[in-house]
Tab-separated table of C-alpha atoms in Angstrom:
chain	number	residue	atom	x	y	z
D	1	UNK	CA	27.494	-15.162	35.478
D	2	UNK	CA	24.269	-13.421	35.080
D	3	UNK	CA	24.375	-9.345	35.029
D	4	UNK	CA	21.653	-7.365	36.440
D	5	UNK	CA	21.341	-4.241	34.697
D	6	UNK	CA	19.554	-1.197	36.544
D	7	UNK	CA	16.585	0.170	34.496
D	8	UNK	CA	16.159	3.651	34.056
D	9	UNK	CA	13.297	5.427	35.755
D	10	UNK	CA	10.643	6.205	33.304
D	11	UNK	CA	10.383	9.984	32.667
D	12	UNK	CA	7.633	11.599	30.712
D	13	UNK	CA	9.058	15.416	30.083
D	14	UNK	CA	6.342	17.941	29.031
D	15	UNK	CA	7.769	20.996	27.193
D	16	UNK	CA	5.349	24.132	26.822
D	17	UNK	CA	6.528	27.633	25.784
D	18	UNK	CA	3.244	29.377	27.185
D	19	UNK	CA	3.443	30.685	30.759
D	20	UNK	CA	-0.278	30.515	31.341
D	21	UNK	CA	-0.765	26.897	30.279
D	22	UNK	CA	2.199	25.830	32.520
D	23	UNK	CA	1.207	27.372	35.444
D	24	UNK	CA	-2.861	27.005	34.942
D	25	UNK	CA	-3.450	23.587	33.111
D	26	UNK	CA	-0.347	21.528	33.125
D	27	UNK	CA	-0.237	17.809	32.693
D	28	UNK	CA	-1.464	15.760	35.674
D	29	UNK	CA	-2.067	12.369	37.097
D	30	UNK	CA	-5.321	10.818	35.806
D	31	UNK	CA	-6.370	10.624	39.540
D	32	UNK	CA	-6.735	14.174	39.780
D	33	UNK	CA	-9.563	14.145	37.127
D	34	UNK	CA	-12.046	12.332	38.534
D	35	UNK	CA	-15.496	13.373	36.957
D	36	UNK	CA	-17.544	15.486	39.227
D	37	UNK	CA	-20.581	13.015	39.041
D	38	UNK	CA	-18.663	10.277	40.226
D	39	UNK	CA	-17.155	12.261	43.140
D	40	UNK	CA	-20.725	13.040	43.813
D	41	UNK	CA	-22.047	9.305	44.232
D	42	UNK	CA	-22.725	8.054	48.024
D	43	UNK	CA	-19.875	5.459	48.915
D	44	UNK	CA	-20.603	1.899	50.065
D	45	UNK	CA	-20.731	2.837	53.232
D	46	UNK	CA	-22.774	5.700	52.914
D	47	UNK	CA	-25.157	3.441	50.947
D	48	UNK	CA	-25.557	1.288	54.245
D	49	UNK	CA	-26.374	-1.641	52.220
D	50	UNK	CA	-25.824	-5.627	52.987
D	51	UNK	CA	-23.018	-7.329	51.272
D	52	UNK	CA	-25.023	-8.587	48.414
D	53	UNK	CA	-26.936	-5.132	47.790
D	54	UNK	CA	-26.267	-3.292	44.258
D	55	UNK	CA	-23.962	-0.613	44.784
D	56	UNK	CA	-22.827	2.143	42.229
D	57	UNK	CA	-19.737	3.219	40.602
D	58	UNK	CA	-17.770	4.645	43.490
D	59	UNK	CA	-16.975	0.766	43.556
D	60	UNK	CA	-16.247	-0.050	39.942
D	61	UNK	CA	-12.883	-1.447	40.019
D	62	UNK	CA	-12.452	-1.369	36.101
D	63	UNK	CA	-13.260	2.611	36.648
D	64	UNK	CA	-11.030	3.398	39.485
D	65	UNK	CA	-8.318	1.581	37.878
D	66	UNK	CA	-8.520	3.414	34.700
D	67	UNK	CA	-8.065	6.688	36.574
D	68	UNK	CA	-5.263	5.351	38.756
D	69	UNK	CA	-3.236	4.976	35.126
D	70	UNK	CA	-1.564	7.764	33.167
D	71	UNK	CA	-2.018	11.619	33.031
D	72	UNK	CA	-4.639	13.937	31.564
D	73	UNK	CA	-3.938	16.643	29.065
D	74	UNK	CA	-6.708	19.163	29.933
D	75	UNK	CA	-8.045	21.841	27.909
D	76	UNK	CA	-5.636	25.037	27.956
D	77	UNK	CA	-8.334	27.489	26.964
D	78	UNK	CA	-12.176	27.687	26.038
D	79	UNK	CA	-13.018	26.348	22.668
D	80	UNK	CA	-16.079	27.042	20.581
D	81	UNK	CA	-16.830	25.014	17.297
D	82	UNK	CA	-19.619	25.081	15.071
D	83	UNK	CA	-20.343	22.411	12.834
D	84	UNK	CA	-22.635	22.875	9.674
D	85	UNK	CA	-25.433	20.295	9.096
D	86	UNK	CA	-25.304	16.671	7.705
D	87	UNK	CA	-24.804	17.017	3.954
D	88	UNK	CA	-22.510	20.202	3.974
D	89	UNK	CA	-18.732	20.464	4.404
D	90	UNK	CA	-18.007	23.193	6.692
D	91	UNK	CA	-17.257	24.272	10.310
D	92	UNK	CA	-16.008	27.307	12.389
D	93	UNK	CA	-13.306	27.212	15.678
D	94	UNK	CA	-12.923	30.120	17.824
D	95	UNK	CA	-10.052	29.680	20.550
D	96	UNK	CA	-10.307	32.007	23.678
D	97	UNK	CA	-6.339	32.320	23.395
D	98	UNK	CA	-6.112	33.597	20.040
D	99	UNK	CA	-3.266	31.260	19.621
D	100	UNK	CA	-4.435	27.725	18.711
D	101	UNK	CA	-4.337	26.518	15.764
D	102	UNK	CA	-6.053	23.698	13.537
D	103	UNK	CA	-5.073	21.616	10.759
D	104	UNK	CA	-6.844	19.120	8.775
D	105	UNK	CA	-6.551	15.649	6.969
D	106	UNK	CA	-8.310	15.161	3.822
D	107	UNK	CA	-11.141	12.940	2.948
D	108	UNK	CA	-8.926	10.915	0.534
D	109	UNK	CA	-6.433	10.087	3.508
D	110	UNK	CA	-9.161	7.896	5.384
D	111	UNK	CA	-11.161	6.768	2.152
D	112	UNK	CA	-14.640	6.529	2.943
D	113	UNK	CA	-14.482	6.102	6.602
D	114	UNK	CA	-16.460	8.790	8.383
D	115	UNK	CA	-17.423	10.431	5.405
D	116	UNK	CA	-16.814	14.408	5.699
D	117	UNK	CA	-20.650	14.939	5.048
D	118	UNK	CA	-21.517	13.332	8.220
D	119	UNK	CA	-18.489	13.957	10.094
D	120	UNK	CA	-16.220	16.955	10.466
D	121	UNK	CA	-12.272	16.107	11.333
D	122	UNK	CA	-9.780	18.636	12.457
D	123	UNK	CA	-6.772	18.405	14.362
D	124	UNK	CA	-6.081	20.740	17.246
D	125	UNK	CA	-2.158	21.425	17.394
D	126	UNK	CA	-1.524	21.288	21.240
D	127	UNK	CA	0.863	23.567	23.097
D	128	UNK	CA	2.633	20.589	24.463
D	129	UNK	CA	5.520	18.354	23.219
D	130	UNK	CA	6.512	15.314	24.835
D	131	UNK	CA	9.599	13.422	25.362
D	132	UNK	CA	10.020	10.059	27.466
D	133	UNK	CA	13.521	8.671	28.430
D	134	UNK	CA	12.406	5.104	27.265
D	135	UNK	CA	11.035	3.524	24.509
D	136	UNK	CA	7.967	2.351	25.618
D	137	UNK	CA	4.134	2.963	24.172
D	138	UNK	CA	1.560	4.761	25.196
D	139	UNK	CA	-2.216	4.822	24.973
D	140	UNK	CA	-3.727	7.935	23.739
D	141	UNK	CA	-7.492	8.082	24.128
D	142	UNK	CA	-10.259	10.080	24.975
D	143	UNK	CA	-11.657	10.431	28.905
D	144	UNK	CA	-15.126	9.702	27.716
D	145	UNK	CA	-16.338	9.632	31.293
D	146	UNK	CA	-15.354	13.426	31.898
D	147	UNK	CA	-17.759	14.308	28.626
D	148	UNK	CA	-21.076	15.173	29.305
D	149	UNK	CA	-22.384	14.796	25.802
D	150	UNK	CA	-19.383	12.104	24.562
D	151	UNK	CA	-21.684	11.638	21.464
D	152	UNK	CA	-20.958	15.090	20.460
D	153	UNK	CA	-17.265	14.854	20.298
D	154	UNK	CA	-14.800	11.835	19.392
D	155	UNK	CA	-11.128	11.734	20.001
D	156	UNK	CA	-9.978	8.473	18.006
D	157	UNK	CA	-7.333	6.496	20.228
D	158	UNK	CA	-3.735	5.612	18.996
D	159	UNK	CA	-0.825	3.879	20.486
D	160	UNK	CA	2.122	6.317	20.315
D	161	UNK	CA	5.672	6.707	21.693
D	162	UNK	CA	7.820	9.482	23.001
D	163	UNK	CA	11.217	8.591	22.230
D	164	UNK	CA	11.433	9.049	18.624
D	165	UNK	CA	8.465	12.096	18.002
D	166	UNK	CA	7.276	14.569	20.276
D	167	UNK	CA	3.844	15.816	18.903
D	168	UNK	CA	0.674	15.886	20.851
D	169	UNK	CA	-1.876	16.914	18.312
D	170	UNK	CA	-5.414	16.024	18.891
D	171	UNK	CA	-7.183	14.406	16.296
D	172	UNK	CA	-11.109	15.158	16.698
D	173	UNK	CA	-14.177	14.070	15.193
D	174	UNK	CA	-17.476	16.064	15.466
D	175	UNK	CA	-20.541	14.360	14.204
D	176	UNK	CA	-22.899	16.453	12.171
D	177	UNK	CA	-26.970	16.503	12.823
D	178	UNK	CA	-30.153	17.974	10.902
D	179	UNK	CA	-29.107	21.317	11.802
D	180	UNK	CA	-26.010	23.365	12.342
D	181	UNK	CA	-24.476	22.990	15.966
D	182	UNK	CA	-22.369	24.589	18.609
D	183	UNK	CA	-20.245	22.483	20.722
D	184	UNK	CA	-18.280	23.889	23.778
D	185	UNK	CA	-15.171	22.753	25.350
D	186	UNK	CA	-14.013	24.712	28.519
D	187	UNK	CA	-10.765	25.920	29.894
D	188	UNK	CA	-9.498	22.631	32.225
D	189	UNK	CA	-11.724	20.064	30.688
D	190	UNK	CA	-9.616	16.750	30.548
D	191	UNK	CA	-9.150	16.308	26.745
D	192	UNK	CA	-6.560	13.212	26.443
D	193	UNK	CA	-5.999	10.395	28.773
D	194	UNK	CA	-2.456	8.891	28.122
D	195	UNK	CA	-1.719	5.921	29.616
D	196	UNK	CA	1.863	4.015	29.692
D	197	UNK	CA	1.693	0.343	28.460
D	198	UNK	CA	4.304	-0.758	31.083
D	199	UNK	CA	4.017	-1.747	34.524
D	200	UNK	CA	5.747	0.160	37.262
D	201	UNK	CA	6.070	4.183	38.331
D	202	UNK	CA	6.070	6.721	35.511
D	203	UNK	CA	6.923	10.302	36.576
D	204	UNK	CA	5.871	13.455	34.607
D	205	UNK	CA	7.703	16.300	34.439
D	206	UNK	CA	6.006	20.058	33.087
D	207	UNK	CA	8.920	22.445	31.812
D	208	UNK	CA	8.461	26.012	30.555
D	209	UNK	CA	10.806	26.691	28.128
D	210	UNK	CA	11.387	29.512	25.559
D	211	UNK	CA	9.783	29.561	21.903
D	212	UNK	CA	13.269	28.683	20.166
D	213	UNK	CA	13.902	25.770	22.438
D	214	UNK	CA	10.492	24.510	21.867
D	215	UNK	CA	10.851	24.961	18.189
D	216	UNK	CA	14.476	22.929	18.662
D	217	UNK	CA	12.844	19.834	20.145
D	218	UNK	CA	10.185	19.575	17.530
D	219	UNK	CA	12.627	20.024	14.598
D	220	UNK	CA	15.251	17.740	16.376
D	221	UNK	CA	12.590	15.088	16.862
D	222	UNK	CA	10.144	15.313	14.139
D	223	UNK	CA	11.816	16.004	11.048
D	224	UNK	CA	11.854	13.054	8.533
D	225	UNK	CA	15.328	11.395	8.093
D	226	UNK	CA	14.448	10.195	4.249
D	227	UNK	CA	10.842	10.213	2.022
D	228	UNK	CA	10.089	6.877	2.481
D	229	UNK	CA	9.441	5.004	5.819
D	230	UNK	CA	10.997	7.942	7.608
D	231	UNK	CA	9.565	6.846	10.948
D	232	UNK	CA	11.207	3.358	10.718
D	233	UNK	CA	14.402	4.655	9.766
D	234	UNK	CA	14.597	7.275	12.281
D	235	UNK	CA	14.297	4.823	14.896
D	236	UNK	CA	16.716	2.617	14.035
D	237	UNK	CA	19.258	5.399	13.733
D	238	UNK	CA	18.212	6.481	17.336
D	239	UNK	CA	17.862	3.066	18.769
D	240	UNK	CA	20.248	2.318	21.577
D	241	UNK	CA	21.749	-0.982	22.742
D	242	UNK	CA	19.121	-3.552	23.533
D	243	UNK	CA	20.579	-3.914	27.127
D	244	UNK	CA	19.892	-0.313	27.803
D	245	UNK	CA	23.177	1.599	27.310
């Protein structure tokens, strides 16, 4: 006899303790963030062209399919970055909320890749923590089409999960030029596109919680369980029965 086990509905819970972020800039489905330039393009019908005529990106399936998947994390405040010129190793950051913090990875952690004299690395600590009720993988990538000057900001892609960890910090690479330059990312700008690597509907839920609850979520899900291979060992500890129990 074959048994069919009903799979859990996939839910991505997003937690923040900051009321202004929760109310004004929550995570939303990617189809709410089509770029303005794309929305202003005439539709195929408006172009009134023969079947063999050349259309535009309003009819690009690859583009529309991209925005039909996953969710967008928008920038939760205005942010200004000043990057020193090529050959230097300095920068400054100013966040309008006065709360957002950054950390950095040293050059040694990535070897000779993206030398600090040519590129500035920083990691923005977002006000969100994520928790998914299923062990699925997520593609974490930059919504390039939403950036007016994508060559000025690089957000490296990654594959992540939100069953065994909850953090959502944003790695960012800022190329240096011959002169110091300023880069501005405004409130509400799409910052990260998070796409579930699974077919089927995925629901997103935003939650406003206390800072104490927020800290508890982080401590419970991101503290290492050993000094060696902490992620792998923690995953084994928290793994459920492969039949979904």
